[in-house]
């Protein structure tokens, strides 16, 4: 163990873990199944958008020069509701056509005025204002055919999926979701559902971690919990390594004699680092088990969440080349005193409120690392630098949960 990096900065831990990558695969899925996935290749538009000059308003289209010095009265020569109806229409001097939003602009017209600013009377329209040239949406003003609009690595958010459809793609190349094994460890764990015997607790980490894996667009495989036994752990790790891309364990990585995940990794796996300067969540380890990357997360429920967000999420996004902000961070004013640890980056769960003078952060819940409610009932985590003094009124960085 002597040469294994020990109790290191979070940044260094992320760097070391990210040196281990796995090969991802690509698959093609219909738009309907692409939400929250990661685009695998650059995507260019198959069409111009808009495909033709069209009206941004329900109203009238005419020559701008016939609309100066309003009010002006023009002859209505046609109505255009849809493509094709403009084919034989040419708007000449003192003429206008009725036009619907999205309908093609006929030849001759170079401006539009919305219907609310017109009066219609016996085949004529009186314009109360000049026509507006910018009420014509120009062909290709949003996208031009062939231009690369979405880069590989983009997370397919709802509006990006809409953009892909606008570009003419019925299906998309995406990264195959990683299979992420989740193994909780501990003799005391039982599944929620039955009554608890003395000394037992409900196993909760695997459910929360599974949600975090899905949040990143991957496939959690919640395996049976392993008891505190080297043989059980070995069996579980072997099964996970043979069927999954990444292994996450929870529990058993601290300094104690019964911290058998650490022990088995020392004796039979490879550890790339152990312990990180973050609070809560200092015990994690990273390494490989039979060539499959593994994060050993702490057992305390808050710690396992914090470590996932601080360490596992950046690793998963790196190995899948996912781009874009992982989470929203903002500055908030402290309303309660908070204290970081002396030597570790400290994450305090806070409620966040919007006020006239900006965001305020309030630490209202007991912060024990075993108290998952402190995470679940908070809107953010204040990110506190080690050893610094924080007073009421100070601005702190918060990670929005
Ligand atoms: P450990 O790191 O194994 O010593 O666990 C630290 C604390 O977290 C202990 O109080 C455990 O009972 C608790 N714990 C460990 N694993 C889980 C789990 N999967 N769900 C809920 N609590 C857990
Ligand atoms: Mg344990």
mmCIF file of C-alpha atoms and ligand atoms in Angstrom:
data_model
loop_
_atom_site.group_PDB
_atom_site.id
_atom_site.type_symbol
_atom_site.label_atom_id
_atom_site.label_comp_id
_atom_site.label_asym_id
_atom_site.label_seq_id
_atom_site.Cartn_x
_atom_site.Cartn_y
_atom_site.Cartn_z
ATOM 1 C CA UNK A 1 0.000 0.000 0.000
ATOM 2 C CA UNK A 2 2.895 2.362 0.682
ATOM 3 C CA UNK A 3 3.103 3.813 -2.848
ATOM 4 C CA UNK A 4 -0.675 4.088 -3.317
ATOM 5 C CA UNK A 5 -1.792 7.757 -3.265
ATOM 6 C CA UNK A 6 -3.496 8.267 0.087
ATOM 7 C CA UNK A 7 -5.799 11.018 1.412
ATOM 8 C CA UNK A 8 -5.432 13.203 -1.665
ATOM 9 C CA UNK A 9 -7.174 16.328 -2.968
ATOM 10 C CA UNK A 10 -10.434 15.816 -4.844
ATOM 11 C CA UNK A 11 -8.916 17.273 -8.023
ATOM 12 C CA UNK A 12 -6.075 14.782 -7.930
ATOM 13 C CA UNK A 13 -8.480 11.932 -7.222
ATOM 14 C CA UNK A 14 -10.538 12.870 -10.289
ATOM 15 C CA UNK A 15 -7.379 13.072 -12.396
ATOM 16 C CA UNK A 16 -6.066 9.697 -11.254
ATOM 17 C CA UNK A 17 -9.377 7.915 -11.760
ATOM 18 C CA UNK A 18 -9.886 9.502 -15.187
ATOM 19 C CA UNK A 19 -6.623 7.953 -16.392
ATOM 20 C CA UNK A 20 -8.523 4.671 -16.401
ATOM 21 C CA UNK A 21 -11.087 4.667 -19.174
ATOM 22 C CA UNK A 22 -13.304 2.068 -20.767
ATOM 23 C CA UNK A 23 -14.196 1.650 -24.414
ATOM 24 C CA UNK A 24 -17.721 2.786 -25.074
ATOM 25 C CA UNK A 25 -19.921 1.449 -27.843
ATOM 26 C CA UNK A 26 -22.313 3.275 -30.116
ATOM 27 C CA UNK A 27 -25.864 2.342 -31.055
ATOM 28 C CA UNK A 28 -28.577 4.004 -33.109
ATOM 29 C CA UNK A 29 -31.915 4.726 -31.463
ATOM 30 C CA UNK A 30 -35.131 6.400 -32.621
ATOM 31 C CA UNK A 31 -35.687 9.979 -31.414
ATOM 32 C CA UNK A 32 -38.263 8.724 -28.924
ATOM 33 C CA UNK A 33 -35.626 6.705 -27.113
ATOM 34 C CA UNK A 34 -32.858 9.270 -27.260
ATOM 35 C CA UNK A 35 -33.753 11.430 -24.258
ATOM 36 C CA UNK A 36 -30.956 11.980 -21.754
ATOM 37 C CA UNK A 37 -28.547 9.907 -23.873
ATOM 38 C CA UNK A 38 -25.147 11.085 -25.128
ATOM 39 C CA UNK A 39 -24.707 11.872 -28.821
ATOM 40 C CA UNK A 40 -21.923 9.694 -30.241
ATOM 41 C CA UNK A 41 -21.113 11.610 -33.461
ATOM 42 C CA UNK A 42 -21.257 15.192 -34.719
ATOM 43 C CA UNK A 43 -24.654 15.802 -36.276
ATOM 44 C CA UNK A 44 -25.266 18.110 -39.222
ATOM 45 C CA UNK A 45 -28.539 19.381 -40.541
ATOM 46 C CA UNK A 46 -30.153 17.567 -43.469
ATOM 47 C CA UNK A 47 -32.151 20.680 -44.381
ATOM 48 C CA UNK A 48 -32.242 24.446 -44.221
ATOM 49 C CA UNK A 49 -34.363 25.701 -41.343
ATOM 50 C CA UNK A 50 -36.644 27.363 -42.189
ATOM 51 C CA UNK A 51 -36.838 25.548 -45.515
ATOM 52 C CA UNK A 52 -38.442 28.616 -47.172
ATOM 53 C CA UNK A 53 -39.026 32.278 -46.325
ATOM 54 C CA UNK A 54 -42.191 32.391 -44.227
ATOM 55 C CA UNK A 55 -44.306 34.695 -42.155
ATOM 56 C CA UNK A 56 -43.724 35.068 -38.422
ATOM 57 C CA UNK A 57 -47.248 36.484 -37.965
ATOM 58 C CA UNK A 58 -50.860 36.049 -38.942
ATOM 59 C CA UNK A 59 -51.434 39.183 -41.019
ATOM 60 C CA UNK A 60 -50.653 40.643 -44.420
ATOM 61 C CA UNK A 61 -47.595 40.484 -46.676
ATOM 62 C CA UNK A 62 -46.799 43.304 -49.120
ATOM 63 C CA UNK A 63 -44.060 45.529 -50.543
ATOM 64 C CA UNK A 64 -42.527 47.608 -47.794
ATOM 65 C CA UNK A 65 -42.467 50.667 -50.055
ATOM 66 C CA UNK A 66 -46.286 50.613 -50.197
ATOM 67 C CA UNK A 67 -46.567 50.827 -46.407
ATOM 68 C CA UNK A 68 -44.630 53.967 -45.585
ATOM 69 C CA UNK A 69 -46.685 56.961 -44.454
ATOM 70 C CA UNK A 70 -49.447 54.893 -42.778
ATOM 71 C CA UNK A 71 -52.348 54.486 -42.877
ATOM 72 C CA UNK A 72 -52.173 52.932 -46.344
ATOM 73 C CA UNK A 73 -54.976 50.977 -48.003
ATOM 74 C CA UNK A 74 -54.049 48.055 -50.289
ATOM 75 C CA UNK A 75 -55.996 45.547 -52.412
ATOM 76 C CA UNK A 76 -56.154 42.004 -51.008
ATOM 77 C CA UNK A 77 -55.271 39.722 -53.949
ATOM 78 C CA UNK A 78 -54.980 36.280 -52.304
ATOM 79 C CA UNK A 79 -54.880 34.281 -49.080
ATOM 80 C CA UNK A 80 -51.890 32.039 -48.364
ATOM 81 C CA UNK A 81 -52.285 29.468 -45.676
ATOM 82 C CA UNK A 82 -49.874 26.758 -46.714
ATOM 83 C CA UNK A 83 -47.043 25.969 -49.109
ATOM 84 C CA UNK A 84 -48.093 25.754 -52.747
ATOM 85 C CA UNK A 85 -50.749 28.464 -52.502
ATOM 86 C CA UNK A 86 -48.160 31.166 -53.225
ATOM 87 C CA UNK A 87 -47.020 29.559 -56.480
ATOM 88 C CA UNK A 88 -48.944 31.828 -58.849
ATOM 89 C CA UNK A 89 -49.077 34.893 -56.650
ATOM 90 C CA UNK A 90 -46.986 37.969 -57.324
ATOM 91 C CA UNK A 91 -47.549 40.936 -55.048
ATOM 92 C CA UNK A 92 -47.470 44.111 -57.084
ATOM 93 C CA UNK A 93 -47.774 47.832 -56.221
ATOM 94 C CA UNK A 94 -50.548 48.595 -53.702
ATOM 95 C CA UNK A 95 -51.372 44.937 -53.264
ATOM 96 C CA UNK A 96 -51.332 42.686 -50.197
ATOM 97 C CA UNK A 97 -51.956 39.007 -49.462
ATOM 98 C CA UNK A 98 -53.486 37.585 -46.338
ATOM 99 C CA UNK A 99 -50.971 35.246 -44.799
ATOM 100 C CA UNK A 100 -50.873 32.814 -41.873
ATOM 101 C CA UNK A 101 -47.979 32.190 -39.495
ATOM 102 C CA UNK A 102 -45.481 29.816 -41.110
ATOM 103 C CA UNK A 103 -46.940 30.173 -44.644
ATOM 104 C CA UNK A 104 -44.523 30.957 -47.506
ATOM 105 C CA UNK A 105 -43.962 34.588 -48.458
ATOM 106 C CA UNK A 106 -45.147 35.168 -52.056
ATOM 107 C CA UNK A 107 -42.948 36.767 -54.704
ATOM 108 C CA UNK A 108 -42.837 40.548 -54.559
ATOM 109 C CA UNK A 109 -43.592 40.859 -50.836
ATOM 110 C CA UNK A 110 -40.811 41.907 -48.489
ATOM 111 C CA UNK A 111 -42.680 42.816 -45.308
ATOM 112 C CA UNK A 112 -45.474 41.592 -43.045
ATOM 113 C CA UNK A 113 -47.823 43.347 -40.651
ATOM 114 C CA UNK A 114 -49.803 41.472 -38.023
ATOM 115 C CA UNK A 115 -53.578 41.369 -38.417
ATOM 116 C CA UNK A 116 -54.152 43.245 -35.135
ATOM 117 C CA UNK A 117 -52.718 46.392 -36.754
ATOM 118 C CA UNK A 118 -54.995 46.283 -39.806
ATOM 119 C CA UNK A 119 -58.628 46.964 -40.745
ATOM 120 C CA UNK A 120 -60.250 44.875 -43.434
ATOM 121 C CA UNK A 121 -63.065 46.226 -45.539
ATOM 122 C CA UNK A 122 -64.539 44.921 -48.833
ATOM 123 C CA UNK A 123 -61.449 43.327 -50.282
ATOM 124 C CA UNK A 124 -59.122 46.011 -49.035
ATOM 125 C CA UNK A 125 -56.855 46.239 -46.036
ATOM 126 C CA UNK A 126 -55.821 49.411 -44.256
ATOM 127 C CA UNK A 127 -52.453 49.198 -42.514
ATOM 128 C CA UNK A 128 -52.088 51.247 -39.335
ATOM 129 C CA UNK A 129 -48.301 50.912 -39.403
ATOM 130 C CA UNK A 130 -45.431 50.285 -41.783
ATOM 131 C CA UNK A 131 -44.828 46.650 -42.759
ATOM 132 C CA UNK A 132 -42.135 44.838 -40.788
ATOM 133 C CA UNK A 133 -39.276 43.257 -42.718
ATOM 134 C CA UNK A 134 -38.194 41.253 -39.685
ATOM 135 C CA UNK A 135 -41.547 39.464 -39.567
ATOM 136 C CA UNK A 136 -40.230 37.368 -42.430
ATOM 137 C CA UNK A 137 -38.306 34.331 -41.238
ATOM 138 C CA UNK A 138 -35.614 33.827 -43.845
ATOM 139 C CA UNK A 139 -34.742 30.467 -45.353
ATOM 140 C CA UNK A 140 -31.799 28.953 -43.454
ATOM 141 C CA UNK A 141 -31.685 31.681 -40.807
ATOM 142 C CA UNK A 142 -31.721 29.062 -38.014
ATOM 143 C CA UNK A 143 -29.758 26.264 -39.642
ATOM 144 C CA UNK A 144 -28.182 25.672 -43.018
ATOM 145 C CA UNK A 145 -28.065 22.266 -44.639
ATOM 146 C CA UNK A 146 -24.783 20.481 -43.955
ATOM 147 C CA UNK A 147 -23.691 22.694 -41.093
ATOM 148 C CA UNK A 148 -22.627 20.826 -37.977
ATOM 149 C CA UNK A 149 -24.989 21.930 -35.302
ATOM 150 C CA UNK A 150 -24.600 19.415 -32.504
ATOM 151 C CA UNK A 151 -21.283 18.043 -31.329
ATOM 152 C CA UNK A 152 -20.519 14.504 -30.233
ATOM 153 C CA UNK A 153 -20.758 14.292 -26.450
ATOM 154 C CA UNK A 154 -23.820 16.517 -26.248
ATOM 155 C CA UNK A 155 -26.392 15.345 -23.724
ATOM 156 C CA UNK A 156 -29.710 14.928 -25.505
ATOM 157 C CA UNK A 157 -31.893 17.321 -23.521
ATOM 158 C CA UNK A 158 -35.514 17.848 -24.611
ATOM 159 C CA UNK A 159 -34.714 20.885 -26.749
ATOM 160 C CA UNK A 160 -31.692 19.186 -28.347
ATOM 161 C CA UNK A 161 -33.918 16.222 -29.287
ATOM 162 C CA UNK A 162 -36.324 18.748 -30.833
ATOM 163 C CA UNK A 163 -33.418 20.291 -32.724
ATOM 164 C CA UNK A 164 -32.354 16.865 -34.050
ATOM 165 C CA UNK A 165 -35.878 16.308 -35.368
ATOM 166 C CA UNK A 166 -35.865 19.787 -36.961
ATOM 167 C CA UNK A 167 -32.607 18.834 -38.675
ATOM 168 C CA UNK A 168 -34.391 15.853 -40.238
ATOM 169 C CA UNK A 169 -32.929 12.937 -38.262
ATOM 170 C CA UNK A 170 -35.375 10.135 -37.399
ATOM 171 C CA UNK A 171 -32.817 8.340 -35.249
ATOM 172 C CA UNK A 172 -29.566 9.214 -33.545
ATOM 173 C CA UNK A 173 -26.159 7.655 -32.890
ATOM 174 C CA UNK A 174 -25.738 7.505 -29.117
ATOM 175 C CA UNK A 175 -23.331 6.015 -26.603
ATOM 176 C CA UNK A 176 -24.545 2.665 -25.290
ATOM 177 C CA UNK A 177 -25.431 3.147 -21.636
ATOM 178 C CA UNK A 178 -22.776 1.854 -19.287
ATOM 179 C CA UNK A 179 -23.839 -1.071 -17.137
ATOM 180 C CA UNK A 180 -23.043 -0.023 -13.618
ATOM 181 C CA UNK A 181 -23.057 -2.702 -10.924
ATOM 182 C CA UNK A 182 -24.059 -1.470 -7.488
ATOM 183 C CA UNK A 183 -23.124 -3.663 -4.540
ATOM 184 C CA UNK A 184 -24.017 -2.680 -1.002
ATOM 185 C CA UNK A 185 -21.985 -4.353 1.686
ATOM 186 C CA UNK A 186 -22.687 -4.991 5.353
ATOM 187 C CA UNK A 187 -24.140 -7.747 7.565
ATOM 188 C CA UNK A 188 -26.607 -5.261 9.042
ATOM 189 C CA UNK A 189 -28.398 -4.499 5.769
ATOM 190 C CA UNK A 190 -31.897 -5.748 4.905
ATOM 191 C CA UNK A 191 -34.169 -4.664 2.081
ATOM 192 C CA UNK A 192 -36.981 -2.300 2.988
ATOM 193 C CA UNK A 193 -40.311 -4.107 3.345
ATOM 194 C CA UNK A 194 -40.189 -6.293 6.409
ATOM 195 C CA UNK A 195 -39.758 -5.423 10.082
ATOM 196 C CA UNK A 196 -36.243 -4.677 11.347
ATOM 197 C CA UNK A 197 -34.624 -7.052 13.830
ATOM 198 C CA UNK A 198 -32.302 -5.616 16.443
ATOM 199 C CA UNK A 199 -29.132 -4.302 14.809
ATOM 200 C CA UNK A 200 -30.519 -4.323 11.283
ATOM 201 C CA UNK A 201 -31.001 -1.280 9.059
ATOM 202 C CA UNK A 202 -32.740 -0.834 5.753
ATOM 203 C CA UNK A 203 -30.397 -0.914 2.810
ATOM 204 C CA UNK A 204 -30.859 2.436 1.097
ATOM 205 C CA UNK A 205 -27.654 3.369 -0.678
ATOM 206 C CA UNK A 206 -28.121 1.158 -3.709
ATOM 207 C CA UNK A 207 -31.470 2.794 -4.498
ATOM 208 C CA UNK A 208 -30.093 6.320 -4.289
ATOM 209 C CA UNK A 209 -26.987 5.433 -6.264
ATOM 210 C CA UNK A 210 -29.107 3.715 -8.928
ATOM 211 C CA UNK A 211 -30.965 7.016 -9.333
ATOM 212 C CA UNK A 212 -27.695 8.877 -9.747
ATOM 213 C CA UNK A 213 -26.589 6.405 -12.436
ATOM 214 C CA UNK A 214 -29.885 6.949 -14.286
ATOM 215 C CA UNK A 215 -29.520 10.706 -13.864
ATOM 216 C CA UNK A 216 -26.382 10.398 -16.011
ATOM 217 C CA UNK A 217 -28.235 8.287 -18.599
ATOM 218 C CA UNK A 218 -26.724 4.893 -17.738
ATOM 219 C CA UNK A 219 -28.032 1.532 -16.599
ATOM 220 C CA UNK A 220 -27.802 0.659 -12.914
ATOM 221 C CA UNK A 221 -27.650 -3.033 -12.046
ATOM 222 C CA UNK A 222 -28.547 -3.294 -8.351
ATOM 223 C CA UNK A 223 -27.029 -6.518 -7.151
ATOM 224 C CA UNK A 224 -27.802 -8.370 -3.923
ATOM 225 C CA UNK A 225 -26.070 -6.904 -0.910
ATOM 226 C CA UNK A 226 -22.923 -8.719 0.149
ATOM 227 C CA UNK A 227 -22.326 -9.575 3.795
ATOM 228 C CA UNK A 228 -19.119 -8.738 5.602
ATOM 229 C CA UNK A 229 -17.216 -11.749 4.315
ATOM 230 C CA UNK A 230 -14.284 -11.890 1.914
ATOM 231 C CA UNK A 231 -15.785 -14.850 0.070
ATOM 232 C CA UNK A 232 -19.146 -13.169 -0.432
ATOM 233 C CA UNK A 233 -17.440 -10.014 -1.622
ATOM 234 C CA UNK A 234 -15.211 -11.880 -4.035
ATOM 235 C CA UNK A 235 -18.186 -13.659 -5.519
ATOM 236 C CA UNK A 236 -20.143 -10.424 -5.892
ATOM 237 C CA UNK A 237 -17.202 -8.547 -7.416
ATOM 238 C CA UNK A 238 -16.456 -11.353 -9.876
ATOM 239 C CA UNK A 239 -20.073 -11.483 -10.968
ATOM 240 C CA UNK A 240 -20.146 -7.706 -11.396
ATOM 241 C CA UNK A 241 -16.841 -7.607 -13.288
ATOM 242 C CA UNK A 242 -17.983 -10.253 -15.756
ATOM 243 C CA UNK A 243 -21.275 -8.538 -16.564
ATOM 244 C CA UNK A 244 -20.786 -4.784 -16.066
ATOM 245 C CA UNK A 245 -18.594 -1.892 -17.220
ATOM 246 C CA UNK A 246 -18.139 -0.268 -13.825
ATOM 247 C CA UNK A 247 -18.526 -1.448 -10.243
ATOM 248 C CA UNK A 248 -19.715 0.723 -7.377
ATOM 249 C CA UNK A 249 -19.658 -0.689 -3.884
ATOM 250 C CA UNK A 250 -20.909 1.002 -0.754
ATOM 251 C CA UNK A 251 -19.562 0.457 2.729
ATOM 252 C CA UNK A 252 -16.486 -1.269 4.011
ATOM 253 C CA UNK A 253 -13.801 1.163 2.854
ATOM 254 C CA UNK A 254 -12.870 2.925 6.092
ATOM 255 C CA UNK A 255 -10.055 2.146 8.489
ATOM 256 C CA UNK A 256 -11.885 -0.521 10.529
ATOM 257 C CA UNK A 257 -11.051 -4.192 10.730
ATOM 258 C CA UNK A 258 -14.408 -5.045 9.142
ATOM 259 C CA UNK A 259 -13.858 -2.744 6.205
ATOM 260 C CA UNK A 260 -13.458 -5.676 3.898
ATOM 261 C CA UNK A 261 -13.911 -3.933 0.541
ATOM 262 C CA UNK A 262 -10.680 -2.108 1.209
ATOM 263 C CA UNK A 263 -9.073 -5.313 2.447
ATOM 264 C CA UNK A 264 -10.036 -7.446 -0.548
ATOM 265 C CA UNK A 265 -8.992 -4.676 -2.934
ATOM 266 C CA UNK A 266 -5.605 -4.466 -1.212
ATOM 267 C CA UNK A 267 -5.060 -8.212 -1.379
ATOM 268 C CA UNK A 268 -6.684 -9.185 -4.678
ATOM 269 C CA UNK A 269 -7.492 -6.034 -6.677
ATOM 270 C CA UNK A 270 -5.588 -2.904 -7.693
ATOM 271 C CA UNK A 271 -6.033 0.332 -5.753
ATOM 272 C CA UNK A 272 -5.149 3.590 -7.545
ATOM 273 C CA UNK A 273 -5.931 5.785 -4.557
ATOM 274 C CA UNK A 274 -7.598 5.523 -1.197
ATOM 275 C CA UNK A 275 -9.142 8.349 0.829
ATOM 276 C CA UNK A 276 -9.879 11.815 -0.484
ATOM 277 C CA UNK A 277 -9.870 15.188 1.268
ATOM 278 C CA UNK A 278 -13.614 15.771 1.169
ATOM 279 C CA UNK A 279 -16.215 15.892 3.935
ATOM 280 C CA UNK A 280 -18.435 14.047 4.193
ATOM 281 C CA UNK A 281 -17.052 11.137 2.207
ATOM 282 C CA UNK A 282 -13.339 10.873 2.920
ATOM 283 C CA UNK A 283 -12.978 7.054 2.708
ATOM 284 C CA UNK A 284 -13.465 6.244 -1.009
ATOM 285 C CA UNK A 285 -11.085 4.178 -3.054
ATOM 286 C CA UNK A 286 -10.686 3.727 -6.788
ATOM 287 C CA UNK A 287 -9.017 0.915 -8.650
ATOM 288 C CA UNK A 288 -9.727 -2.102 -10.803
ATOM 289 C CA UNK A 289 -11.106 -5.533 -10.042
ATOM 290 C CA UNK A 290 -10.128 -8.045 -12.752
ATOM 291 C CA UNK A 291 -9.637 -5.037 -15.116
ATOM 292 C CA UNK A 292 -13.059 -3.544 -14.381
ATOM 293 C CA UNK A 293 -12.914 -0.057 -12.813
ATOM 294 C CA UNK A 294 -14.320 0.097 -9.310
ATOM 295 C CA UNK A 295 -15.188 2.887 -6.913
ATOM 296 C CA UNK A 296 -15.501 1.882 -3.289
ATOM 297 C CA UNK A 297 -17.973 4.391 -1.879
ATOM 298 C CA UNK A 298 -18.432 5.002 1.827
ATOM 299 C CA UNK A 299 -21.375 3.345 3.569
ATOM 300 C CA UNK A 300 -22.820 6.426 5.179
ATOM 301 C CA UNK A 301 -25.723 7.408 2.936
ATOM 302 C CA UNK A 302 -24.875 11.104 2.597
ATOM 303 C CA UNK A 303 -21.235 10.274 1.967
ATOM 304 C CA UNK A 304 -22.062 7.834 -0.808
ATOM 305 C CA UNK A 305 -24.149 10.519 -2.565
ATOM 306 C CA UNK A 306 -21.516 13.200 -2.143
ATOM 307 C CA UNK A 307 -18.760 10.932 -3.417
ATOM 308 C CA UNK A 308 -20.846 9.909 -6.411
ATOM 309 C CA UNK A 309 -21.373 13.529 -7.372
ATOM 310 C CA UNK A 310 -17.833 14.635 -6.654
ATOM 311 C CA UNK A 311 -15.930 11.673 -8.055
ATOM 312 C CA UNK A 312 -18.005 9.072 -9.896
ATOM 313 C CA UNK A 313 -20.049 11.465 -12.036
ATOM 314 C CA UNK A 314 -16.944 13.236 -13.435
ATOM 315 C CA UNK A 315 -15.406 9.829 -14.182
ATOM 316 C CA UNK A 316 -18.470 8.524 -16.008
ATOM 317 C CA UNK A 317 -18.795 11.709 -18.006
ATOM 318 C CA UNK A 318 -15.116 11.639 -18.910
ATOM 319 C CA UNK A 319 -15.119 8.057 -20.101
ATOM 320 C CA UNK A 320 -18.231 8.661 -22.211
ATOM 321 C CA UNK A 321 -16.944 12.051 -23.463
ATOM 322 C CA UNK A 322 -20.149 13.672 -22.232
ATOM 323 C CA UNK A 323 -20.008 17.470 -22.443
ATOM 324 C CA UNK A 324 -21.917 20.359 -20.960
ATOM 325 C CA UNK A 325 -22.360 21.438 -17.369
ATOM 326 C CA UNK A 326 -22.881 18.554 -14.988
ATOM 327 C CA UNK A 327 -24.629 20.647 -12.424
ATOM 328 C CA UNK A 328 -25.653 24.175 -11.743
ATOM 329 C CA UNK A 329 -23.431 26.085 -9.367
ATOM 330 C CA UNK A 330 -24.283 29.520 -8.026
ATOM 331 C CA UNK A 331 -23.276 31.996 -5.358
ATOM 332 C CA UNK A 332 -25.500 32.370 -2.305
ATOM 333 C CA UNK A 333 -25.357 34.494 0.822
ATOM 334 C CA UNK A 334 -24.971 32.584 4.064
ATOM 335 C CA UNK A 335 -27.780 32.998 6.580
ATOM 336 C CA UNK A 336 -26.390 30.592 9.152
ATOM 337 C CA UNK A 337 -22.797 30.043 10.201
ATOM 338 C CA UNK A 338 -21.130 27.033 8.562
ATOM 339 C CA UNK A 339 -17.757 25.563 9.304
ATOM 340 C CA UNK A 340 -15.567 23.602 6.900
ATOM 341 C CA UNK A 341 -13.151 20.960 8.105
ATOM 342 C CA UNK A 342 -9.542 22.046 8.542
ATOM 343 C CA UNK A 343 -8.057 19.948 5.764
ATOM 344 C CA UNK A 344 -10.924 18.880 3.487
ATOM 345 C CA UNK A 345 -13.270 20.402 0.943
ATOM 346 C CA UNK A 346 -16.563 20.407 2.840
ATOM 347 C CA UNK A 347 -20.060 19.960 1.424
ATOM 348 C CA UNK A 348 -22.809 21.313 3.715
ATOM 349 C CA UNK A 349 -26.401 20.622 2.825
ATOM 350 C CA UNK A 350 -28.357 23.885 2.730
ATOM 351 C CA UNK A 351 -31.785 25.111 1.779
ATOM 352 C CA UNK A 352 -31.651 27.761 -0.910
ATOM 353 C CA UNK A 353 -34.126 30.556 -1.330
ATOM 354 C CA UNK A 354 -34.403 33.305 -3.899
ATOM 355 C CA UNK A 355 -34.750 36.789 -2.412
ATOM 356 C CA UNK A 356 -34.658 40.331 -3.826
ATOM 357 C CA UNK A 357 -30.976 40.473 -2.997
ATOM 358 C CA UNK A 358 -30.122 37.137 -4.599
ATOM 359 C CA UNK A 359 -29.899 33.556 -3.354
ATOM 360 C CA UNK A 360 -29.578 32.839 0.346
ATOM 361 C CA UNK A 361 -28.326 29.587 1.845
ATOM 362 C CA UNK A 362 -29.567 28.308 5.172
ATOM 363 C CA UNK A 363 -28.286 25.267 7.028
ATOM 364 C CA UNK A 364 -31.325 23.996 8.857
ATOM 365 C CA UNK A 365 -30.896 20.241 9.133
ATOM 366 C CA UNK A 366 -28.644 18.133 11.316
ATOM 367 C CA UNK A 367 -25.634 17.396 9.109
ATOM 368 C CA UNK A 368 -24.609 13.900 10.191
ATOM 369 C CA UNK A 369 -23.295 11.860 7.290
ATOM 370 C CA UNK A 370 -25.756 9.119 8.260
ATOM 371 C CA UNK A 371 -28.708 11.482 7.871
ATOM 372 C CA UNK A 372 -29.855 11.158 4.258
ATOM 373 C CA UNK A 373 -32.742 13.529 5.037
ATOM 374 C CA UNK A 374 -30.159 16.318 5.248
ATOM 375 C CA UNK A 375 -29.534 15.737 1.553
ATOM 376 C CA UNK A 376 -33.047 14.832 0.501
ATOM 377 C CA UNK A 377 -34.668 17.889 2.094
ATOM 378 C CA UNK A 378 -32.070 20.418 0.949
ATOM 379 C CA UNK A 379 -31.876 22.282 -2.306
ATOM 380 C CA UNK A 380 -28.126 22.592 -2.439
ATOM 381 C CA UNK A 381 -24.721 21.857 -1.018
ATOM 382 C CA UNK A 382 -22.459 24.709 0.021
ATOM 383 C CA UNK A 383 -18.933 23.979 -1.182
ATOM 384 C CA UNK A 384 -16.583 25.224 1.546
ATOM 385 C CA UNK A 385 -12.813 25.556 1.199
ATOM 386 C CA UNK A 386 -10.808 23.837 3.948
ATOM 387 C CA UNK A 387 -9.689 25.924 6.889
ATOM 388 C CA UNK A 388 -11.496 29.098 5.804
ATOM 389 C CA UNK A 389 -13.701 31.153 8.111
ATOM 390 C CA UNK A 390 -17.256 31.613 6.915
ATOM 391 C CA UNK A 391 -19.555 34.146 8.594
ATOM 392 C CA UNK A 392 -23.195 35.087 8.154
ATOM 393 C CA UNK A 393 -23.455 37.321 5.074
ATOM 394 C CA UNK A 394 -20.505 35.732 3.249
ATOM 395 C CA UNK A 395 -21.040 34.570 -0.318
ATOM 396 C CA UNK A 396 -20.487 30.842 -0.814
ATOM 397 C CA UNK A 397 -20.499 28.582 -3.812
ATOM 398 C CA UNK A 398 -23.468 26.205 -3.820
ATOM 399 C CA UNK A 399 -24.070 23.131 -5.922
ATOM 400 C CA UNK A 400 -27.763 22.900 -6.755
ATOM 401 C CA UNK A 401 -29.087 19.422 -5.957
HETATM 402 P P1 LIG B 1 -19.370 1.257 6.669
HETATM 403 O O1 LIG B 1 -18.600 2.186 5.802
HETATM 404 O O2 LIG B 1 -19.599 -0.067 6.057
HETATM 405 O O3 LIG B 1 -18.771 1.162 8.029
HETATM 406 O O4 LIG B 1 -20.780 1.914 6.871
HETATM 407 C C1 LIG B 1 -20.915 3.163 7.478
HETATM 408 C C2 LIG B 1 -22.335 3.378 7.937
HETATM 409 O O5 LIG B 1 -23.198 3.377 6.833
HETATM 410 C C3 LIG B 1 -22.850 2.292 8.858
HETATM 411 O O6 LIG B 1 -23.656 2.897 9.848
HETATM 412 C C4 LIG B 1 -23.678 1.429 7.953
HETATM 413 O O7 LIG B 1 -24.683 0.732 8.645
HETATM 414 C C5 LIG B 1 -24.242 2.418 6.983
HETATM 415 N N1 LIG B 1 -24.482 1.785 5.682
HETATM 416 C C6 LIG B 1 -23.588 1.037 5.017
HETATM 417 N N2 LIG B 1 -24.121 0.588 3.854
HETATM 418 C C7 LIG B 1 -25.378 1.079 3.790
HETATM 419 C C8 LIG B 1 -26.430 0.959 2.842
HETATM 420 N N3 LIG B 1 -26.273 0.269 1.718
HETATM 421 N N4 LIG B 1 -27.589 1.590 3.097
HETATM 422 C C9 LIG B 1 -27.736 2.307 4.257
HETATM 423 N N5 LIG B 1 -26.779 2.462 5.158
HETATM 424 C C10 LIG B 1 -25.604 1.846 4.977
HETATM 425 MG MG1 LIG B 2 -20.059 -1.887 6.735
#
